[in-house]
Coordinates of C-alpha atoms in Angstrom, one line a residue:
Chain A
M293 CA 105.1 93.4 113.4
S294 CA 106.1 95.7 110.7
F295 CA 104.9 98.5 108.4
L296 CA 104.4 95.9 105.7
D297 CA 101.9 93.9 108.0
R298 CA 99.7 97.0 108.1
I299 CA 99.6 97.0 104.4
D300 CA 98.9 93.3 104.2
E301 CA 95.9 93.9 106.6
C302 CA 94.6 96.1 103.8
R303 CA 94.8 93.5 101.1
V304 CA 92.7 90.5 102.5
F305 CA 90.8 89.6 99.3
D306 CA 89.5 86.3 97.8
D307 CA 88.5 87.0 94.2
S308 CA 86.4 83.7 94.0
K309 CA 84.2 85.0 96.7
Y310 CA 82.6 87.9 94.6
R311 CA 80.5 88.6 91.5
P312 CA 81.1 92.0 89.9
F313 CA 78.0 94.4 89.9
R314 CA 77.9 96.2 86.7
V315 CA 75.9 99.2 85.6
E316 CA 76.2 100.6 82.0
G317 CA 79.3 98.6 81.3
A318 CA 81.2 99.7 84.4
E319 CA 82.1 97.3 87.3
V320 CA 80.9 99.4 90.4
G321 CA 80.8 96.8 92.9
L322 CA 81.7 93.1 94.0
V323 CA 78.9 91.2 95.7
D324 CA 79.5 88.2 97.7
H325 CA 77.6 84.9 97.2
A326 CA 75.3 85.3 100.1
L327 CA 74.1 88.7 99.2
T328 CA 73.8 87.6 95.5
D329 CA 71.4 84.8 96.7
L330 CA 69.4 87.5 98.6
L331 CA 69.3 90.0 95.5
A332 CA 68.0 87.2 93.3
D333 CA 64.7 87.2 95.0
Y334 CA 64.2 91.0 94.0
T335 CA 63.6 90.3 90.4
E336 CA 62.1 93.8 89.7
A337 CA 65.2 95.3 90.8
F338 CA 68.2 93.1 89.8
H339 CA 69.3 90.9 87.1
V340 CA 71.4 88.2 88.6
G341 CA 73.4 86.4 85.9
R342 CA 76.2 83.6 86.3
G343 CA 79.0 86.0 86.0
E344 CA 77.7 89.2 87.2
I345 CA 74.8 91.1 88.6
G346 CA 73.1 94.3 87.2
F347 CA 70.0 96.3 87.7
A348 CA 66.9 95.1 86.0
A349 CA 67.0 96.0 82.3
D350 CA 64.1 98.6 82.5
L351 CA 66.1 100.6 85.2
K352 CA 67.8 103.0 82.9
T353 CA 68.0 106.2 84.6
P354 CA 70.1 107.1 88.0
S355 CA 66.8 108.2 89.7
A356 CA 65.1 105.0 88.7
R357 CA 67.9 102.8 90.0
S358 CA 68.3 105.0 93.2
R359 CA 64.6 104.7 94.0
T360 CA 64.5 100.9 93.4
I361 CA 67.6 100.0 95.4
A362 CA 66.4 102.3 98.2
A363 CA 63.4 99.9 98.5
V364 CA 65.4 96.7 98.4
L365 CA 67.8 98.1 101.2
D366 CA 65.0 99.3 103.2
D367 CA 63.8 95.7 103.1
L368 CA 67.0 93.9 103.7
R369 CA 67.4 96.4 106.7
G370 CA 64.2 95.3 108.1
R371 CA 65.4 91.5 107.7
G372 CA 68.6 92.5 109.7
E373 CA 70.9 92.2 106.6
I374 CA 72.1 95.9 106.6
K375 CA 73.5 97.1 109.9
G376 CA 74.8 100.5 111.0
W377 CA 72.1 102.4 108.8
R378 CA 73.2 106.0 108.5
D379 CA 70.5 107.6 106.2
E380 CA 73.3 109.1 104.1
P381 CA 72.9 108.7 100.4
F382 CA 76.2 107.7 98.8
P383 CA 76.8 108.4 95.1
V384 CA 78.0 105.4 92.9
A385 CA 80.0 105.9 89.7
A386 CA 82.5 104.3 87.5
S387 CA 85.3 106.4 88.9
H388 CA 85.8 109.4 91.2
A389 CA 85.4 111.9 88.4
A390 CA 82.7 110.1 86.5
P391 CA 79.0 110.8 86.4
I392 CA 76.9 109.3 89.1
L393 CA 75.1 106.1 88.1
F394 CA 72.8 105.9 91.2
T395 CA 73.0 106.7 94.9
M396 CA 72.6 104.2 97.7
E397 CA 72.5 104.2 101.4
R398 CA 76.0 104.5 102.7
A399 CA 75.7 101.7 105.3
A400 CA 75.3 99.0 102.3
V401 CA 78.4 100.4 100.3
P402 CA 80.7 97.7 101.7
R403 CA 78.1 95.0 101.4
F404 CA 78.0 95.7 97.7
G405 CA 81.8 96.2 97.5
V406 CA 81.4 99.7 96.1
R407 CA 84.3 101.9 95.8
A408 CA 84.4 104.9 98.3
Y409 CA 86.5 107.9 98.5
G410 CA 87.7 110.0 101.6
V411 CA 89.9 112.6 102.7
H412 CA 92.5 112.1 105.6
V413 CA 94.6 115.0 107.1
N414 CA 98.0 114.8 108.6
G415 CA 98.0 117.5 111.2
V416 CA 101.5 118.2 112.2
V417 CA 103.3 120.8 114.4
R418 CA 106.9 121.7 113.6
D419 CA 109.3 123.2 116.1
G420 CA 112.6 123.5 114.8
E421 CA 113.9 120.0 113.9
S422 CA 111.2 118.3 115.9
L423 CA 107.9 117.1 114.3
R424 CA 104.8 116.2 116.3
M425 CA 101.6 114.8 115.1
W426 CA 98.1 115.3 116.3
I427 CA 96.5 111.9 116.7
A428 CA 92.8 111.6 117.4
R429 CA 91.2 108.7 119.4
R430 CA 87.9 107.5 117.9
S431 CA 84.8 107.8 120.0
P432 CA 83.7 104.5 121.7
N433 CA 80.3 105.0 120.0
K434 CA 81.6 105.0 116.4
Q435 CA 80.2 102.3 114.3
T436 CA 83.4 101.2 112.8
E437 CA 86.5 100.7 114.9
P438 CA 85.4 102.6 118.0
G439 CA 88.4 103.6 120.3
K440 CA 91.1 103.2 117.7
L441 CA 93.6 105.9 116.8
D442 CA 93.0 108.1 113.8
Q443 CA 94.1 111.2 111.8
I444 CA 93.2 114.6 113.4
V445 CA 90.7 114.8 110.4
A446 CA 89.3 112.1 108.2
G447 CA 85.9 111.5 106.6
G448 CA 84.2 110.0 103.8
Q449 CA 83.4 111.9 100.6
P450 CA 79.7 112.5 100.3
A451 CA 77.7 113.4 97.2
G452 CA 77.7 117.0 96.0
L453 CA 80.8 118.4 97.9
G454 CA 84.1 118.9 96.2
L455 CA 87.1 117.5 98.0
R456 CA 88.3 120.8 99.2
E457 CA 84.9 121.8 100.6
N458 CA 84.5 118.4 102.3
L459 CA 88.0 118.9 103.8
V460 CA 87.0 122.3 105.2
K461 CA 83.8 120.9 106.5
E462 CA 85.4 117.7 108.3
C463 CA 88.2 120.1 109.6
A464 CA 85.5 122.2 111.3
E465 CA 83.4 119.3 112.6
E466 CA 86.2 116.9 113.7
A467 CA 88.6 119.3 115.3
D468 CA 87.1 122.9 115.2
I469 CA 90.0 123.9 112.8
P470 CA 89.0 127.3 111.3
A471 CA 88.4 127.5 107.5
K472 CA 91.3 129.8 107.0
L473 CA 93.7 127.3 108.6
A474 CA 92.1 124.2 107.0
R475 CA 92.6 125.7 103.5
R476 CA 96.3 125.6 104.0
A477 CA 96.1 122.0 103.9
V478 CA 98.3 120.6 101.0
A479 CA 97.2 117.6 98.8
V480 CA 100.2 115.2 98.9
S481 CA 99.1 111.7 97.9
A482 CA 96.5 109.1 97.7
V483 CA 96.3 105.5 99.3
S484 CA 94.2 102.8 98.1
Y485 CA 93.3 99.4 99.2
R486 CA 90.7 96.5 98.8
T487 CA 90.1 94.3 101.9
E488 CA 87.5 92.3 103.8
R489 CA 86.5 93.8 107.0
R490 CA 83.5 93.1 109.4
E491 CA 81.5 95.4 107.6
G492 CA 82.0 93.9 104.1
L493 CA 84.4 94.5 101.2
R494 CA 86.3 98.0 101.6
R495 CA 87.4 99.2 98.5
D496 CA 88.7 102.9 99.0
V497 CA 90.8 105.5 97.7
E498 CA 91.8 107.9 100.6
F499 CA 93.1 111.4 99.4
C500 CA 95.8 112.6 102.0
Y501 CA 96.7 116.1 103.1
D502 CA 99.4 117.5 105.1
L503 CA 98.3 120.4 107.5
E504 CA 100.9 122.2 109.4
L505 CA 99.2 123.6 112.5
P506 CA 100.6 126.4 114.8
P507 CA 102.1 125.2 118.1
G508 CA 99.4 127.2 120.0
F509 CA 96.4 125.4 118.3
E510 CA 94.2 123.0 120.1
P511 CA 91.9 120.7 118.3
R512 CA 88.4 120.4 119.8
N513 CA 85.7 117.9 118.4
T514 CA 82.3 119.2 117.9
D515 CA 80.5 116.3 116.4
G516 CA 81.0 113.5 119.0
E517 CA 83.0 111.3 116.6
V518 CA 86.4 111.9 118.7
A519 CA 87.0 111.0 122.2
G520 CA 90.0 113.2 122.4
F521 CA 93.3 114.5 120.8
E522 CA 96.9 113.8 121.6
L523 CA 100.0 115.7 120.3
W524 CA 102.6 112.9 119.6
P525 CA 106.4 113.1 118.8
I526 CA 106.7 111.6 115.4
E527 CA 109.0 108.6 117.0
R528 CA 105.9 107.7 119.1
V529 CA 103.7 107.6 115.9
I530 CA 106.2 105.6 114.0
E531 CA 106.2 102.9 116.9
A532 CA 102.7 102.7 117.2
V533 CA 102.1 102.2 113.6
R534 CA 104.9 99.8 113.0
D535 CA 104.6 97.6 116.3
T536 CA 100.9 97.7 117.2
D537 CA 97.4 97.7 115.7
A538 CA 96.4 100.8 117.8
F539 CA 95.5 102.8 114.6
K540 CA 92.5 102.2 112.4
F541 CA 93.5 100.1 109.4
N542 CA 93.4 102.7 106.9
C543 CA 95.0 105.5 109.0
S544 CA 98.1 103.3 109.4
L545 CA 98.4 103.5 105.6
V546 CA 98.0 107.4 105.5
I547 CA 100.8 107.6 108.1
I548 CA 103.2 105.2 106.3
D549 CA 102.8 107.3 103.3
F550 CA 103.6 110.3 105.4
L551 CA 106.7 108.6 106.9
I552 CA 107.9 107.8 103.4
R553 CA 107.4 111.3 102.0
H554 CA 109.0 112.9 104.9
G555 CA 112.1 110.7 105.0
F556 CA 111.3 108.9 108.3
I557 CA 111.3 105.7 106.3
E558 CA 114.4 105.6 104.1
P559 CA 115.2 103.6 100.8
D560 CA 117.5 101.3 102.7
H561 CA 114.5 99.8 104.6
P562 CA 114.3 96.4 103.1
D563 CA 110.4 96.8 102.4
Y564 CA 110.8 100.3 101.0
V565 CA 109.7 99.6 97.6
A566 CA 107.1 97.0 98.7
L567 CA 105.5 99.6 101.0
I568 CA 105.4 102.3 98.3
T569 CA 103.8 99.9 95.8
G570 CA 101.6 98.5 98.4
L571 CA 100.2 101.7 99.5
R572 CA 98.6 102.5 96.0
G573 CA 99.7 99.6 93.5
L574 CA 96.5 97.8 93.9
Q575 CA 93.5 99.0 92.2
A576 CA 90.8 99.5 95.0
Chain B
M182 CA 99.8 115.7 75.6
S183 CA 99.4 115.1 79.4
F184 CA 101.0 114.0 82.6
L185 CA 99.6 110.6 81.9
D186 CA 101.4 110.4 78.5
R187 CA 104.8 110.6 80.3
I188 CA 103.7 107.6 82.4
D189 CA 102.5 105.7 79.3
E190 CA 105.9 106.3 77.6
C191 CA 107.5 104.3 80.5
R192 CA 105.3 101.3 80.2
V193 CA 106.0 100.2 76.8
F194 CA 106.3 96.4 77.3
D195 CA 105.2 93.2 75.5
D196 CA 105.6 90.1 77.6
S197 CA 105.5 87.6 74.7
K198 CA 108.8 89.1 73.4
Y199 CA 110.9 88.0 76.5
R200 CA 112.1 84.9 78.4
P201 CA 112.8 85.2 81.9
F202 CA 116.7 84.8 83.0
R203 CA 116.7 83.0 86.4
V204 CA 119.5 82.6 88.9
E205 CA 119.1 80.6 92.0
G206 CA 115.3 80.5 91.4
A207 CA 115.0 84.4 91.3
E208 CA 113.9 85.9 88.0
V209 CA 116.8 88.5 87.5
G210 CA 116.3 89.5 83.9
L211 CA 114.2 89.3 80.8
V212 CA 115.9 88.4 77.6
D213 CA 114.5 89.0 74.2
H214 CA 114.3 86.2 71.4
A215 CA 117.2 87.7 69.3
L216 CA 119.6 87.7 72.3
T217 CA 118.4 84.2 73.4
D218 CA 119.4 82.8 70.1
L219 CA 122.9 84.4 70.5
L220 CA 123.1 83.1 73.9
A221 CA 122.3 79.6 73.0
D222 CA 125.7 79.3 71.3
Y223 CA 127.6 79.7 74.5
T224 CA 126.8 76.4 75.9
E225 CA 129.6 76.5 78.5
A226 CA 127.9 79.8 80.0
F227 CA 124.3 79.4 79.5
H228 CA 121.4 76.9 79.6
V229 CA 118.7 78.0 77.2
G230 CA 115.4 76.3 78.0
R231 CA 112.1 76.6 76.4
G232 CA 110.6 78.7 79.0
E233 CA 113.7 80.4 80.6
I234 CA 117.4 80.9 80.5
G235 CA 119.9 80.4 83.3
F236 CA 123.6 79.9 83.8
A237 CA 125.3 76.5 82.9
A238 CA 124.7 74.1 85.9
D239 CA 128.2 74.1 87.1
L240 CA 128.5 77.8 87.4
K241 CA 127.3 78.0 91.2
T242 CA 129.2 81.1 92.6
P243 CA 129.0 84.7 92.0
S244 CA 132.5 84.8 90.9
A245 CA 132.2 81.9 88.6
R246 CA 129.2 83.5 86.9
S247 CA 130.7 86.9 86.7
R248 CA 133.8 85.7 85.0
T249 CA 131.9 83.5 82.5
I250 CA 129.4 86.2 81.6
A251 CA 132.2 88.9 81.3
A252 CA 134.0 86.5 78.5
V253 CA 130.6 86.2 76.8
L254 CA 129.8 89.9 76.8
D255 CA 133.4 90.7 75.7
D256 CA 132.8 88.3 72.6
L257 CA 129.5 89.9 72.0
R258 CA 130.8 93.3 72.2
G259 CA 133.4 92.4 69.4
R260 CA 130.6 91.3 67.3
G261 CA 129.1 94.6 67.7
E262 CA 126.1 93.3 69.9
I263 CA 126.7 95.4 72.9
K264 CA 127.0 99.0 72.4
G265 CA 128.0 102.0 74.8
W266 CA 130.5 99.8 76.8
R267 CA 131.3 101.6 80.1
D268 CA 133.7 99.2 81.8
E269 CA 131.5 99.4 84.8
P270 CA 130.6 96.3 86.8
F271 CA 126.9 96.3 87.6
P272 CA 125.6 94.1 90.5
V273 CA 122.7 91.8 89.8
A274 CA 120.5 90.5 92.6
A275 CA 116.9 89.3 93.3
S276 CA 116.1 92.7 94.8
H277 CA 117.9 95.7 95.9
A278 CA 118.6 94.6 99.3
A279 CA 119.3 90.9 98.4
P280 CA 122.9 89.3 98.0
I281 CA 124.7 89.8 94.8
L282 CA 124.2 86.8 92.4
F283 CA 126.8 88.1 89.9
T284 CA 128.2 91.2 88.2
M285 CA 128.0 92.2 84.6
E286 CA 129.1 95.1 82.5
R287 CA 126.5 97.9 82.8
A288 CA 126.3 98.5 79.2
A289 CA 124.6 95.1 78.9
V290 CA 122.2 95.5 81.6
P291 CA 119.2 96.5 79.5
R292 CA 119.9 94.0 76.9
F293 CA 119.4 91.4 79.7
G294 CA 116.4 93.3 81.2
V295 CA 118.1 93.5 84.6
R296 CA 116.5 95.6 87.1
A297 CA 118.7 98.7 87.9
Y298 CA 118.4 101.2 90.8
G299 CA 119.3 105.0 90.9
V300 CA 119.1 108.1 92.8
H301 CA 117.3 111.4 91.7
V302 CA 117.4 114.8 93.4
N303 CA 114.8 117.4 93.0
G304 CA 116.8 120.5 93.6
V305 CA 114.5 123.4 94.8
V306 CA 114.8 126.9 95.8
R307 CA 112.0 128.4 98.0
D308 CA 111.5 132.1 98.2
G309 CA 108.4 132.9 100.3
E310 CA 105.5 131.4 98.3
S311 CA 107.5 131.0 95.1
L312 CA 109.2 127.8 94.2
R313 CA 111.9 127.2 91.7
M314 CA 113.5 124.0 90.5
W315 CA 117.0 123.6 89.1
I316 CA 117.0 121.8 85.7
A317 CA 120.1 120.3 84.0
R318 CA 120.6 119.9 80.3
R319 CA 122.3 116.6 79.5
S320 CA 125.6 116.9 77.7
P321 CA 125.2 116.5 74.0
N322 CA 128.0 113.6 74.5
K323 CA 125.9 111.3 76.8
Q324 CA 125.2 107.9 75.5
T325 CA 121.5 107.9 76.5
E326 CA 119.3 110.8 75.7
P327 CA 121.9 113.6 74.8
G328 CA 120.6 117.0 75.2
K329 CA 117.4 116.1 77.2
L330 CA 116.4 117.9 80.5
D331 CA 117.2 116.1 83.8
Q332 CA 117.1 116.6 87.4
I333 CA 120.1 118.6 88.9
V334 CA 121.6 115.4 90.0
A335 CA 120.7 111.8 89.1
G336 CA 122.8 108.7 88.7
G337 CA 122.7 104.9 88.6
Q338 CA 123.4 103.0 91.8
P339 CA 127.0 101.3 91.5
A340 CA 128.0 98.3 93.5
G341 CA 129.6 98.7 96.9
L342 CA 128.1 102.1 97.7
G343 CA 125.1 102.8 100.0
L344 CA 122.6 105.1 98.6
R345 CA 123.4 108.2 100.6
E346 CA 127.1 107.7 99.8
N347 CA 126.2 107.4 96.1
L348 CA 123.9 110.6 96.4
V349 CA 126.7 112.8 98.0
K350 CA 129.2 111.5 95.4
E351 CA 126.7 112.4 92.4
C352 CA 125.8 115.6 94.0
A353 CA 129.5 116.6 94.0
E354 CA 130.3 115.2 90.4
E355 CA 127.3 116.4 88.8
A356 CA 126.5 119.9 90.2
D357 CA 129.3 120.6 92.6
I358 CA 127.1 120.4 95.8
P359 CA 129.2 120.3 98.9
A360 CA 128.8 117.1 101.1
K361 CA 127.4 118.9 103.8
L362 CA 124.5 120.5 101.7
A363 CA 124.1 117.2 99.7
R364 CA 123.5 115.3 103.2
R365 CA 120.3 117.6 103.7
A366 CA 118.6 115.9 100.9
V367 CA 115.3 114.0 102.1
A368 CA 114.3 110.7 100.8
V369 CA 110.8 111.1 99.9
S370 CA 109.7 108.5 97.4
A371 CA 110.6 106.0 94.5
V372 CA 109.2 105.7 91.1
S373 CA 109.4 102.5 89.0
Y374 CA 108.9 101.2 85.5
R375 CA 109.4 98.6 82.9
T376 CA 109.7 100.0 79.3
E377 CA 111.3 99.2 75.9
R378 CA 113.9 101.8 75.0
R379 CA 116.6 102.0 72.1
E380 CA 119.1 100.6 74.4
G381 CA 116.9 97.5 75.4
L382 CA 114.5 97.0 78.3
R383 CA 114.7 99.4 81.2
R384 CA 113.3 98.0 84.5
D385 CA 114.2 100.6 87.0
V386 CA 113.6 101.7 90.6
E387 CA 114.6 105.4 91.0
F388 CA 114.8 106.6 94.5
C389 CA 113.6 110.2 94.7
Y390 CA 115.3 112.9 97.1
D391 CA 114.1 116.6 97.7
L392 CA 116.8 118.9 98.5
E393 CA 116.2 122.6 99.3
L394 CA 119.2 124.7 98.1
P395 CA 119.9 128.1 99.3
P396 CA 119.1 131.0 96.8
G397 CA 122.8 131.9 96.4
F398 CA 123.9 128.4 95.4
E399 CA 125.0 128.0 91.9
P400 CA 125.4 124.2 90.6
R401 CA 128.6 123.6 88.5
N402 CA 129.2 120.4 86.6
T403 CA 132.5 118.8 87.3
D404 CA 132.1 115.4 85.2
G405 CA 131.1 116.6 81.8
E406 CA 127.8 115.0 81.9
V407 CA 125.9 118.1 82.2
A408 CA 125.8 121.0 79.5
G409 CA 124.4 123.6 81.8
F410 CA 122.0 124.3 84.6
E411 CA 118.9 126.6 84.6
L412 CA 116.5 127.7 87.7
W413 CA 113.1 127.5 86.4
P414 CA 109.8 128.6 88.2
I415 CA 107.9 125.5 89.1
E416 CA 105.1 126.6 86.5
R417 CA 107.6 126.4 83.7
V418 CA 108.6 122.9 85.0
I419 CA 104.9 121.7 85.0
E420 CA 104.5 123.1 81.5
A421 CA 107.5 121.3 80.1
V422 CA 106.6 117.9 81.8
R423 CA 103.0 118.0 80.9
D424 CA 103.1 119.6 77.2
T425 CA 106.4 118.4 75.9
D426 CA 109.0 115.5 75.8
A427 CA 111.9 117.8 76.7
F428 CA 112.6 115.8 79.8
K429 CA 114.5 112.5 79.8
F430 CA 111.7 109.9 80.1
N431 CA 112.2 108.8 83.8
C432 CA 113.0 112.3 85.0
S433 CA 109.4 113.2 83.9
L434 CA 108.2 110.4 86.4
V435 CA 110.4 112.0 89.3
I436 CA 108.8 115.5 88.6
I437 CA 105.3 114.2 88.5
D438 CA 105.7 112.5 91.9
F439 CA 107.3 115.9 93.2
L440 CA 104.2 117.8 91.7
I441 CA 101.8 115.3 93.5
R442 CA 103.6 115.5 96.9
H443 CA 103.7 119.2 96.9
G444 CA 100.0 119.9 95.9
F445 CA 100.8 121.1 92.3
I446 CA 98.7 118.3 90.9
E447 CA 95.6 118.2 93.2
P448 CA 93.0 115.2 93.6
D449 CA 90.5 116.9 91.4
H450 CA 92.8 116.2 88.3
P451 CA 91.0 113.5 86.4
D452 CA 94.0 111.3 86.2
Y453 CA 95.0 111.8 89.9
V454 CA 94.8 108.1 91.0
A455 CA 96.0 106.8 87.7
L456 CA 99.2 108.9 88.0
I457 CA 99.8 107.9 91.6
T458 CA 99.3 104.2 90.6
G459 CA 101.2 104.6 87.4
L460 CA 104.3 106.0 89.1
R461 CA 104.9 102.9 91.1
G462 CA 102.3 100.5 90.7
L463 CA 104.1 98.2 88.1
Q464 CA 106.8 96.0 89.3
A465 CA 109.9 97.0 87.4

């Protein structure tokens, strides 16, 4: 196993299996053929063409589209087609900074191959030359990847919050990090990927932050999403990412990016350029 | 002008103008049609096919290829076709870590669209919350981009030296940085690009290092390549890269990468993902 294997696990994608979902000219999703066949029955909601899918022509506003797709998804949920319902509206737009085209239930996002955004925090403790990293173990009750290792704080980007606001909120909920400390997090990078998972097609951009924590700080989970935290020497983190699949798939990418930025993976590594390109070369 | 303009200046490329130069199955160069016509006359050296160029079939060893292309380039130099002769053998391989397939005069590298590698050092001085960066002004006598702004230390990767050895050597020559201090440089990233310049097609991977310098250190050029050094507040560096073309084209990319890694460009910048992808998404 190698660092590059972690990246390859995040680019499992077969173009021929999907049809673009377009709204106002922008490709906002990729829908597989099975879901396409289901959606074709909801003619009041969708127009299913040979090369693409879109909303029905009379659904011209974000609120009309959102109401309509909500009814369809509720019906599909009743038929057992949408699993892991979260009751959380997810904003769909042409890009992160663009206006919202409609909102949809978050659980359906990977089924529609819609791009999502999140924040991931590398929580580290420096002590002279030594560097340790706080590692979270995901709760056995999480819907995706229960029990896997994770960043100290990571979360999806919801509608209506700024990235920094979301970061501070997630820091409080997931690790009881006070706002004053959380605000010291430095934006450092983004990783992106497009890959097929059990839940559907994940097309994510994860914004990465480094947060140096004082040696005396102890994270404490408050929202039930984390089973526990451990403070690992960076060497142990390196081995776990390189040699095992103990980390959640996208958390591995965030750590490889960290290792490159801090000189723990050096340019004489034979995969150095492939790693750097692979972490964000692909459009999600 | 914007950060993204700096990246766009590093991806001026028209595929239809070039033919791949292949050696032992690997594409090691991209040759434009004018040079292709010239090379077609050297039938003892090259085989010019419709879709690609290669060495003549009997040139099977690195030394035979190197000797043969040296004679051709010497002839082309006499005809005024290769300018800025450096008398410096450049190793050509399928990738940075791969075995050398042949060597060629460095001045001909962009004419053949051969990939090159280099090291760039961000030399910074921290003082509490403030950050300053040492900026070099290139000598008016440099063959490429005289008078432009540059990193404190940057140089091409020659044959037979490791990256770290080259870094220490360049630090000594370009800025009189003692080896002990130079070895503190941390490998942090790589930027890559493929772009047409006056000298030909530049396809480079630049390995980036951050080096924190003590406030009392004063760089001093010893090889005549730098006209002078200035210590700039990071805000002035940001403005110069974003709003002007004062920096050498690839040095701008190294600085944009630095600004992202250190949180001076944040994810709410509308071009954040495009910048991160553009810095290393393209294969060089």
